[in-house]
XYZ file of C-alpha atoms in Angstrom:
522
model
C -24.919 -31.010 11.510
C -26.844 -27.336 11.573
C -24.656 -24.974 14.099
C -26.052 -24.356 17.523
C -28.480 -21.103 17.029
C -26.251 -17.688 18.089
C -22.816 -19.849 18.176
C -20.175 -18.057 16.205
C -19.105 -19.747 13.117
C -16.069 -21.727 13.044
C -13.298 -20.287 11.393
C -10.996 -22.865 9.288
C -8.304 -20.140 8.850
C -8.067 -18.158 11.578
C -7.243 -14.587 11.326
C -3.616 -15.008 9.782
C -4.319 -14.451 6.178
C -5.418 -10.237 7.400
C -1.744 -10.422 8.628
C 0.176 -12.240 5.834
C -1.678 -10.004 3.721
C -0.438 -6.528 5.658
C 3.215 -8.360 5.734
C 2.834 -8.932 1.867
C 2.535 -5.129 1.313
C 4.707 -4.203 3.544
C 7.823 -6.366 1.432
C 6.206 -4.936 -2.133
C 8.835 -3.031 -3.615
C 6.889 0.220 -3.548
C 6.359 0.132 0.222
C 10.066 -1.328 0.834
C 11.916 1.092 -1.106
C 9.147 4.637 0.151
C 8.485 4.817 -3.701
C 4.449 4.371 -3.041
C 2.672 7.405 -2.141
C 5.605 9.581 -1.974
C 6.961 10.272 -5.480
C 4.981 12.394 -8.024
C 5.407 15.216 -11.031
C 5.776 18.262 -9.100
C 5.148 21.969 -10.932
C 7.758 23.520 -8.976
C 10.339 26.180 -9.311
C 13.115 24.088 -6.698
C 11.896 20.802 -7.348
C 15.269 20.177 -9.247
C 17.223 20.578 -6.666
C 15.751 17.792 -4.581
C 16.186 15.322 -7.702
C 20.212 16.776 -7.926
C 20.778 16.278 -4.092
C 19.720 12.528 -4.836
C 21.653 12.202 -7.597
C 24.833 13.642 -5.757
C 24.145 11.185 -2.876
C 23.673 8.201 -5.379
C 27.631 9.619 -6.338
C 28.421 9.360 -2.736
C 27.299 5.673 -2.586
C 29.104 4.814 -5.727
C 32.045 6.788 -5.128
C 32.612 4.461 -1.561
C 31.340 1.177 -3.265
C 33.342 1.207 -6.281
C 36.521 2.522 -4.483
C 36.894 -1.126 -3.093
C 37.303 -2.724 -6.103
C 39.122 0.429 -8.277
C 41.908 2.343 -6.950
C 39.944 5.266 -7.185
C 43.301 7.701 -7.783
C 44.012 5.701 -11.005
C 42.193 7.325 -13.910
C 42.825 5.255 -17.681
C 46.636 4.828 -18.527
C 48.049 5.557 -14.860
C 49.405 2.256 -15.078
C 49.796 -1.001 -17.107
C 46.592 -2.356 -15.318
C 44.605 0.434 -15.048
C 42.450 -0.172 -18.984
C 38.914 -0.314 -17.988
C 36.408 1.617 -19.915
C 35.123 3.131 -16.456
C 38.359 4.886 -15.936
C 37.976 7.366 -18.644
C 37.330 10.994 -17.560
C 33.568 11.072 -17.776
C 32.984 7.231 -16.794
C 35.182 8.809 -13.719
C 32.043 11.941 -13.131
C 29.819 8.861 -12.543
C 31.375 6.509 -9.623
C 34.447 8.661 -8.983
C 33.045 12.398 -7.982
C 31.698 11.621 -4.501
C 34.266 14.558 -3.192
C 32.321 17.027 -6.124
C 28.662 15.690 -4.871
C 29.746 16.670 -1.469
C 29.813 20.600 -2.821
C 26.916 20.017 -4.434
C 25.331 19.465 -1.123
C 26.676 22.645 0.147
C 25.519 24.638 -2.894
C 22.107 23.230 -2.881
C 21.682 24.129 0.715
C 22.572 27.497 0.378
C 19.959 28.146 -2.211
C 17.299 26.473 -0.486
C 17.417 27.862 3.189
C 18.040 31.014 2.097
C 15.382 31.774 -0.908
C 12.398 32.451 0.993
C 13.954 34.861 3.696
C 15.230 36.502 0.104
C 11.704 36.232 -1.951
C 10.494 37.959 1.469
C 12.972 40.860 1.233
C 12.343 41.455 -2.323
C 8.154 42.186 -0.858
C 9.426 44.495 1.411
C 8.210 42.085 4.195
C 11.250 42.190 6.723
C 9.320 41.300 9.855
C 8.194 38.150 8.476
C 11.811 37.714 6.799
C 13.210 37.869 10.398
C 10.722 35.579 11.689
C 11.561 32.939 9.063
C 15.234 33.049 9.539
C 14.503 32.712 13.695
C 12.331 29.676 12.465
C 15.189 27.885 10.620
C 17.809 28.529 13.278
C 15.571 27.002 16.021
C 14.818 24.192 13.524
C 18.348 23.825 12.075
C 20.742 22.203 14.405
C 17.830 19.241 15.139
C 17.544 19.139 11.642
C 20.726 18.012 10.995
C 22.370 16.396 14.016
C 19.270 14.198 15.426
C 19.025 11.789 12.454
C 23.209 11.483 12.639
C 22.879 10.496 16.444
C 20.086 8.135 15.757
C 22.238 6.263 13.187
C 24.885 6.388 15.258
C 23.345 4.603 17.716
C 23.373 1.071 15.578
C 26.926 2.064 14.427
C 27.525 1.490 18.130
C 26.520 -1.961 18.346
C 27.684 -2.921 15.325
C 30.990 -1.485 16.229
C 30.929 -4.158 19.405
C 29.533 -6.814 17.506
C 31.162 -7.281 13.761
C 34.567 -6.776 12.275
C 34.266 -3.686 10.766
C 38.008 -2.869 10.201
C 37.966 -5.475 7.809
C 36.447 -3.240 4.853
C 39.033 -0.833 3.309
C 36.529 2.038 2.559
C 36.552 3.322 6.075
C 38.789 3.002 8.887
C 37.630 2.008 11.674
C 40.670 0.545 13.938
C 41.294 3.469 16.008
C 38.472 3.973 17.090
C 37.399 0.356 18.510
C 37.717 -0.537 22.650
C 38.809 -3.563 24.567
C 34.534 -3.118 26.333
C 31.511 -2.358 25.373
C 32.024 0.516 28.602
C 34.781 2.125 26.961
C 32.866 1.762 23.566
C 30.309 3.630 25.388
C 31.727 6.192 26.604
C 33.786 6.500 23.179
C 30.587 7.330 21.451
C 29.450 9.427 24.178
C 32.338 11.729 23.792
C 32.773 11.484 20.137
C 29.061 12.092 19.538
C 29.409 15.213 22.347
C 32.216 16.850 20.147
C 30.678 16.143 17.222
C 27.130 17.661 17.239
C 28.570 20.433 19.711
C 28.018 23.847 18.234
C 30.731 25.217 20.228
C 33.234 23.575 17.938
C 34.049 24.920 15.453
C 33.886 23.441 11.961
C 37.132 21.888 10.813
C 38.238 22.684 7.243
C 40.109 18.935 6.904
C 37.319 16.993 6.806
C 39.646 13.609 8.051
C 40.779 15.216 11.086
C 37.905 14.102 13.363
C 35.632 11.598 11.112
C 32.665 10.489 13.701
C 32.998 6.989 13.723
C 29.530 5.741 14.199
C 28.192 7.219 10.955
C 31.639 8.079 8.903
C 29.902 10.252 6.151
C 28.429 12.570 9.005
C 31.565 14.347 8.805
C 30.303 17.293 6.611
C 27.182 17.746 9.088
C 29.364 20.271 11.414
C 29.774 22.098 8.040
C 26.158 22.252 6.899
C 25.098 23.814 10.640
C 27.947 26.268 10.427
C 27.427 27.235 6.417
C 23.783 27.747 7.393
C 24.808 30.162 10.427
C 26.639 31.976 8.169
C 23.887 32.487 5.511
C 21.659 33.715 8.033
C 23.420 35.888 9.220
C 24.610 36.939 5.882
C 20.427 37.533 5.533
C 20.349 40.009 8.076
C 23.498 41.818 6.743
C 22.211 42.329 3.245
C 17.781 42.957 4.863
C 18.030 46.479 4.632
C 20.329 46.839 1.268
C 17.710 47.683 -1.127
C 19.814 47.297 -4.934
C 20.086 44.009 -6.286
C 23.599 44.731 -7.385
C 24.959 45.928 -3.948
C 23.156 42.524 -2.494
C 25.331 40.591 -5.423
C 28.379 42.302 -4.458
C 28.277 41.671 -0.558
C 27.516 37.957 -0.648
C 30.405 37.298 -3.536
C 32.749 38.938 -1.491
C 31.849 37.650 1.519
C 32.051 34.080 -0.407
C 35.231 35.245 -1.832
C 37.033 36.006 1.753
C 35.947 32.886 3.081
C 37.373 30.746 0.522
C 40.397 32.776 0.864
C 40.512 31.446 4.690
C 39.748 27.742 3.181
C 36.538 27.548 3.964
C 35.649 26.276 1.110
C 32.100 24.965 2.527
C 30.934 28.558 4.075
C 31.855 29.650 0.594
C 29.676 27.340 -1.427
C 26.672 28.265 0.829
C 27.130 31.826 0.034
C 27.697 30.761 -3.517
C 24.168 28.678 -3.419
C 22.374 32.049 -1.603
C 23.670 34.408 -4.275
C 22.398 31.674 -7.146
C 19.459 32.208 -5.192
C 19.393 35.937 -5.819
C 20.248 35.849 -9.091
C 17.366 33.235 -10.203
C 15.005 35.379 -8.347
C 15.959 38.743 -10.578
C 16.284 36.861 -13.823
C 12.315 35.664 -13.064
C 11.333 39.662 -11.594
C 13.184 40.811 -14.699
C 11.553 37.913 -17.127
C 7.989 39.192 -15.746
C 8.559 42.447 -16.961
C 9.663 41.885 -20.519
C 6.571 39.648 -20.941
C 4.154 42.504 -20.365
C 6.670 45.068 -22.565
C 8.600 43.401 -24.929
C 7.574 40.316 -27.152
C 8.745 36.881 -26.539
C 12.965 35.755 -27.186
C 12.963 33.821 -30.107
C 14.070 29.867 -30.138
C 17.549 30.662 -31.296
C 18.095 33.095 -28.838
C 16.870 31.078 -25.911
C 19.255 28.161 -27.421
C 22.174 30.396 -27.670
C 21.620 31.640 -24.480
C 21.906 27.808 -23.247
C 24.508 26.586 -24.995
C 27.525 27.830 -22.050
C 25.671 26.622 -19.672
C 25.521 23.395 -20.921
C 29.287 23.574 -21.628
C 29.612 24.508 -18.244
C 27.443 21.523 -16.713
C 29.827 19.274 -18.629
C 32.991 20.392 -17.849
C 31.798 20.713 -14.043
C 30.387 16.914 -14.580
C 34.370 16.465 -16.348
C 35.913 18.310 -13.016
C 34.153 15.809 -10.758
C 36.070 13.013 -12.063
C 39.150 14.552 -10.974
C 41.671 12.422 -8.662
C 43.873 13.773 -5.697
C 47.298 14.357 -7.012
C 48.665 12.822 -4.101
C 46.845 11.117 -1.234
C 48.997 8.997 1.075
C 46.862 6.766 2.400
C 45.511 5.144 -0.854
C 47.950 5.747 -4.011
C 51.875 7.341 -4.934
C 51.750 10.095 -7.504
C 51.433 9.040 -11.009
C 50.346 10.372 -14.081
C 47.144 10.985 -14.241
C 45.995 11.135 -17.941
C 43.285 13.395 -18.814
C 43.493 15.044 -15.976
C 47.574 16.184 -15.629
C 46.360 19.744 -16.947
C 44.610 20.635 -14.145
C 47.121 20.257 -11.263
C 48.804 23.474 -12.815
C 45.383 25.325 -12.044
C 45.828 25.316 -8.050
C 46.174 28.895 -6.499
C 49.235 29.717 -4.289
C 48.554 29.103 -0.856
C 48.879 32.360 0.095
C 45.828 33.460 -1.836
C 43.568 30.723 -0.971
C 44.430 28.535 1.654
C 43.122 24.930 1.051
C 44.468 22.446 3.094
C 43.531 19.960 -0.256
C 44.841 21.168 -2.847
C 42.707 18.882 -5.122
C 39.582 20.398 -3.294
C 40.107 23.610 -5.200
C 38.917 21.837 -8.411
C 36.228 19.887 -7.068
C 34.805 22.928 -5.651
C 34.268 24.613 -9.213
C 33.301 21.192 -10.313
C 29.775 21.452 -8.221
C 29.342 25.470 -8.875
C 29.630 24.874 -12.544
C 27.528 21.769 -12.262
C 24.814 23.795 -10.075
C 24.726 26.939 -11.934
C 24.825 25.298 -15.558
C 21.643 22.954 -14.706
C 19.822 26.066 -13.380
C 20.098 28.073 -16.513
C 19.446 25.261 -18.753
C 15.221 23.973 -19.003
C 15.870 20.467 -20.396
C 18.693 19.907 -17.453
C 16.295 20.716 -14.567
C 13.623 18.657 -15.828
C 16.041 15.376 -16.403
C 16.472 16.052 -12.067
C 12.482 17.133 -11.961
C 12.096 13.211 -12.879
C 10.276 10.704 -10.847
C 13.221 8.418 -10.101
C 15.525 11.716 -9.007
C 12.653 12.763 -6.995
C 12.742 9.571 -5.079
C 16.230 9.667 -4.782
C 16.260 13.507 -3.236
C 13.272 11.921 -0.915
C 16.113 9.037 0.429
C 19.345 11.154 -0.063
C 20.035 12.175 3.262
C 19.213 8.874 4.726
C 21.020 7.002 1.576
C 24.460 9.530 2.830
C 24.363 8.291 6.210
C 24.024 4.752 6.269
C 25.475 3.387 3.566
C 29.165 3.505 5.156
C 27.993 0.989 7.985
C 26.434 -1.631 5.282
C 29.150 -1.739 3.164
C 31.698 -2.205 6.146
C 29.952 -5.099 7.532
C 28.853 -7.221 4.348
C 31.208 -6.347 1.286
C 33.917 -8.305 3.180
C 31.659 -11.327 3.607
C 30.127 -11.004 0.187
C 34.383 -10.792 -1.230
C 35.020 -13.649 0.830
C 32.159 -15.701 -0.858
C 31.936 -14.876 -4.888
C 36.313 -15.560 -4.633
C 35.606 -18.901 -3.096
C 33.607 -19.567 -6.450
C 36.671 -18.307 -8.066
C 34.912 -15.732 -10.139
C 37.018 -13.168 -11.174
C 37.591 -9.144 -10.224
C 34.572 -7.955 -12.200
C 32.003 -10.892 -11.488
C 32.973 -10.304 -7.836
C 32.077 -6.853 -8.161
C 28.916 -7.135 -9.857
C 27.629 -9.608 -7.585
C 28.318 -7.134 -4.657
C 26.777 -4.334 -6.407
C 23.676 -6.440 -7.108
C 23.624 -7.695 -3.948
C 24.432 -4.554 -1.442
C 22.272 -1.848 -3.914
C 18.968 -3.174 -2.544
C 19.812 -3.819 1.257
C 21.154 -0.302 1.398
C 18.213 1.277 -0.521
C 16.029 -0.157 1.517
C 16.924 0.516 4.723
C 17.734 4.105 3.450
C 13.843 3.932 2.760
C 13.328 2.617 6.429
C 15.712 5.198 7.722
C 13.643 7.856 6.124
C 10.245 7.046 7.192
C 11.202 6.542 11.000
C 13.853 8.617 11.202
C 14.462 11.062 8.824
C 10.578 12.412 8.452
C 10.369 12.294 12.627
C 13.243 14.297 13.073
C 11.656 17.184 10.988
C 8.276 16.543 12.742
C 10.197 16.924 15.876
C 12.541 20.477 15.196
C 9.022 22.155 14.091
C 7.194 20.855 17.312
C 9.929 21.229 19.336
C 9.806 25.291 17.557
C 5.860 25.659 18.240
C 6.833 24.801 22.007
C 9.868 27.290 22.378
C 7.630 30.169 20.409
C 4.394 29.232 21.768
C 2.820 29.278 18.895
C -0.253 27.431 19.390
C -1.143 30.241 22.610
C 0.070 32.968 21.856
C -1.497 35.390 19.200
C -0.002 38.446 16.948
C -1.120 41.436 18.199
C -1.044 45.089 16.273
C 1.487 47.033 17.973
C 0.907 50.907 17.975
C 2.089 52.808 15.193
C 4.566 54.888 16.441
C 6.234 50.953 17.415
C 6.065 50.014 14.038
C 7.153 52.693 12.632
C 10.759 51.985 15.245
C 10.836 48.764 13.672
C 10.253 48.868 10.342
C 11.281 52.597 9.208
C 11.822 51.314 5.116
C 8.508 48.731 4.603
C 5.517 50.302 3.549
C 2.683 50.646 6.416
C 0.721 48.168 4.642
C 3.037 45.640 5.165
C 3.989 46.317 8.754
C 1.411 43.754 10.062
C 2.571 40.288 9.776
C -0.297 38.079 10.963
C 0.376 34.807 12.203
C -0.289 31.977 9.915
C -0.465 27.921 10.622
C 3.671 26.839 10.628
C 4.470 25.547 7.263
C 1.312 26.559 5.109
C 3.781 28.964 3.180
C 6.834 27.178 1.054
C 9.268 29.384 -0.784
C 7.510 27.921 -4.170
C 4.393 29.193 -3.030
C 6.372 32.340 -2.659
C 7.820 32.203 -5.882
C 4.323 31.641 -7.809
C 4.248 27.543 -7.772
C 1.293 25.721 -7.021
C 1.836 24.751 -3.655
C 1.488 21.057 -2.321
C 2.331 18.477 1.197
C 4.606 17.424 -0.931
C 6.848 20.807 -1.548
C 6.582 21.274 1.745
C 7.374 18.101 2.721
C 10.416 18.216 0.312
C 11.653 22.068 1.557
C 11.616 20.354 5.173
C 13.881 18.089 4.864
C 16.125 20.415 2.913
C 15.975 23.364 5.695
């Protein structure tokens, strides 16, 4: 029978298939896991650092995984038992160095908040220096903190809702209530005290562990190591030699790991890598227009101890407490017994771990011998590192919570099979990898990404940037304020927030994407 004349048609499958469609891309792995549309070759200068931050938080992940099924003190030969291949030294810089990645972090963030403020300085431009460095303080603290209270937030209800004291990786029993009110108001004060800026960083990084999102615990440090590089910045603006900048950030560095802070003093350590990458290029400029090429075996020499120090900072990370009472006795710890007779007296530098001594020149060495060293930076200027440095600060902060609530479960089913110790851990590994990937990857898209959209609007508002226009200020006013920069560079006009990375500073084609990337890491 012909249809009725302007009748719609009838539709034999309705409009479902537009949405099983959408829901089909949404599960492909390259939506799932934020690979598509995120991840590409960059030609950067710092684009190494966001594939070494990934890796290091890939350590982190391993480093809590595999210390549930390894006692993760016992390198090869500690005991009768303790023969697996993994346990060697260097099998131990891959699942064992999650302490070493966490100095990485602070190394890596020196270097990056503080290298445009110094590629800035070197110009002579110090008002737009100073407005850079008031940029990243306003930014900073929401930065940092407002992803870790958003995560905490389902580390709340799962805290009310699931056994999460069974898992031995993190210890949860103190910290759970007889309601969900005095849950709440837990996490209300614990969340208060631990985003507070008023308190102070503590060096013992197991003194006040924020329950609701357990790796958060080096956050406090980040915000404080970044106050101290910026103000560090406005100590060294107006020193003019390279070599008198050098000398008051290593001291400075130097004092503070005197006092154990061992984090301040990697942050310093990461600026001053800064400074020192930035003369070796001004310096590598000039000998190209006045002095011919290095040859190959020059430029391989030149490489060759800093690839000796990558390894033996890769060798360092591997390195187990010496004693740790809530996890293993002393015993002898083979390959690594040397070492223990390196720690400092107290007196001269007062870590409250001793063992943190050595895993603190395990990421410098690590850091500095992949910067010097081409072939190094471009195994971390890879695709896959990218994408992890994309999900690396999201991977860091939820994985705690997902192993807690299903590696129990998962135990409790692969030993009812009766599979043995390293089936059971494979089939957790293979199981847990993905789940916690891909809710890293959800974490990052609505949470990670809107936090950063959120510190710059929430900067344009305080600065009112989008009203309020530069104006010339008269000369004898500039002259007050900038007495050392040349006139020519007393103007700073106003430009559009974020059109200006530090790679476009340092002579990279820029891209969204580096800017993007130098976000997330400042």
């Amino acid at each position: 029978m012909d249809p009725v004349k302007g009748s719609k048609p009838i539709r034999r499958f309705p409009a479902i298939l537009p949405h099983l469609r959408h829901f089909s891309r949404v599960l492909h792995p390259k939506v799932l896991f934020a690979w598509e549309n995120s991840v590409q070759s960059r030609a950067s200068n710092t684009s190494w650092l966001d594939g070494l931050r990934g890796v290091a938080a890939l350590q982190v992940y391993f480093f809590h995984f595999f210390g549930l099924h390894t006692p993760w003190g016992n390198p090869y030969g500690a005991t009768p038992e303790d023969v697996y291949i993994h346990q060697l030294p260097f099998f131990r810089g891959i699942w064992a160095a999650g302490s070493a990645a966490v100095c990485i972090f602070f190394v890596i963030s020196g270097f990056a908040i503080t290298i445009k403020c110094l590629t800035l300085l070197r110009k002579g431009q110090h008002l737009a220096c100073y407005e850079s460095l008031a940029s990243s303080l306003i930014r900073r603290g929401w930065r940092l903190y407002l992803p870790v209270v958003l995560v905490g937030i389902p580390g709340f209800f799962l805290m009310r809702t699931v056994d999460m004291v069974e898992a031995g990786t993190f210890s949860f029993r103190e910290e759970i209530k007889n309601s969900t009110m005095e849950q709440l108001v837990n996490f209300v004060h614990r969340t208060d005290a631990h985003i507070s800026p008023y308190n102070y960083a503590d060096t013992h990084e197991f003194k006040d562990r924020y329950p609701y999102a357990p790796s958060s615990w080096t956050i406090p440090m980040e915000y404080y190591g970044s106050i101290v590089s910026y103000l560090t910045i406005l100590f060294v603006s107006r020193i003019p030699v390279f070599r008198m900048r050098c000398a008051v950030i290593g001291f400075s560095s130097l004092y503070a790991l005197h006092r154990g802070c061992w984090w301040a003093s990697l942050f310093l350590n990461g600026m001053l890598l800064a400074e020192v990458i930035l003369e070796q290029r001004h310096r590598a400029d000039i000998s190209e227009k006045h002095a011919a090429p290095a040859s190959r075996a020059r430029q391989v020499l030149h490489q060759v101890p800093f690839v000796l120090m990558f390894a033996f900072g890769f060798y360092l990370g591997g390195v187990p407490p010496k004693v740790l009472s809530f996890d293993f006795h002393p015993l002898p710890r083979v390959g690594y017994q040397w070492l223990y007779g390196l720690y400092p007296p107290f007196w001269l530098f007062e870590m409250q771990e001793t063992t943190r001594w050595l895993w603190y020149w395990s990421g410098m060495f690590t850091v500095v011998g992949i910067s010097q060293v081409s072939w190094l930076r471009r195994v971390f200027e890879a695709v896959f590192c990218q994408w992890l440095g994309k999900l690396s600060f999201s991977l860091y902060l939820v994985h705690p919570a997902i192993i807690a609530v299903l590696s129990p479960r998962l135990e409790r089913f692969i030993q009812g099979l009766g599979a043995g110790k390293g089936i059971e851990c494979a089939f957790e590994f293979a199981v847990l990898t993905p789940i916690i990937f891909a809710v890293s990857a959800a974490t990052e898209r609505w949470i990670d990404q809107p936090s950063v959209t959120f510190a710059r609007w929430f900067e344009r508002r305080v600065s009112r940037q989008e009203t309020v226009k530069s104006v010339e200020l008269p000369l004898e006013r500039q002259l007050e304020m900038e007495e050392q920069a040349p006139l020519v560079e007393r103007i700073w006009p106003e430009e559009e927030e974020g059109k200006e990375s530090s790679d476009a500073l340092l002579g990279s084609p820029g891209s969204s994407q580096q800017r993007a990337s130098h976000d997330r890491s400042s």
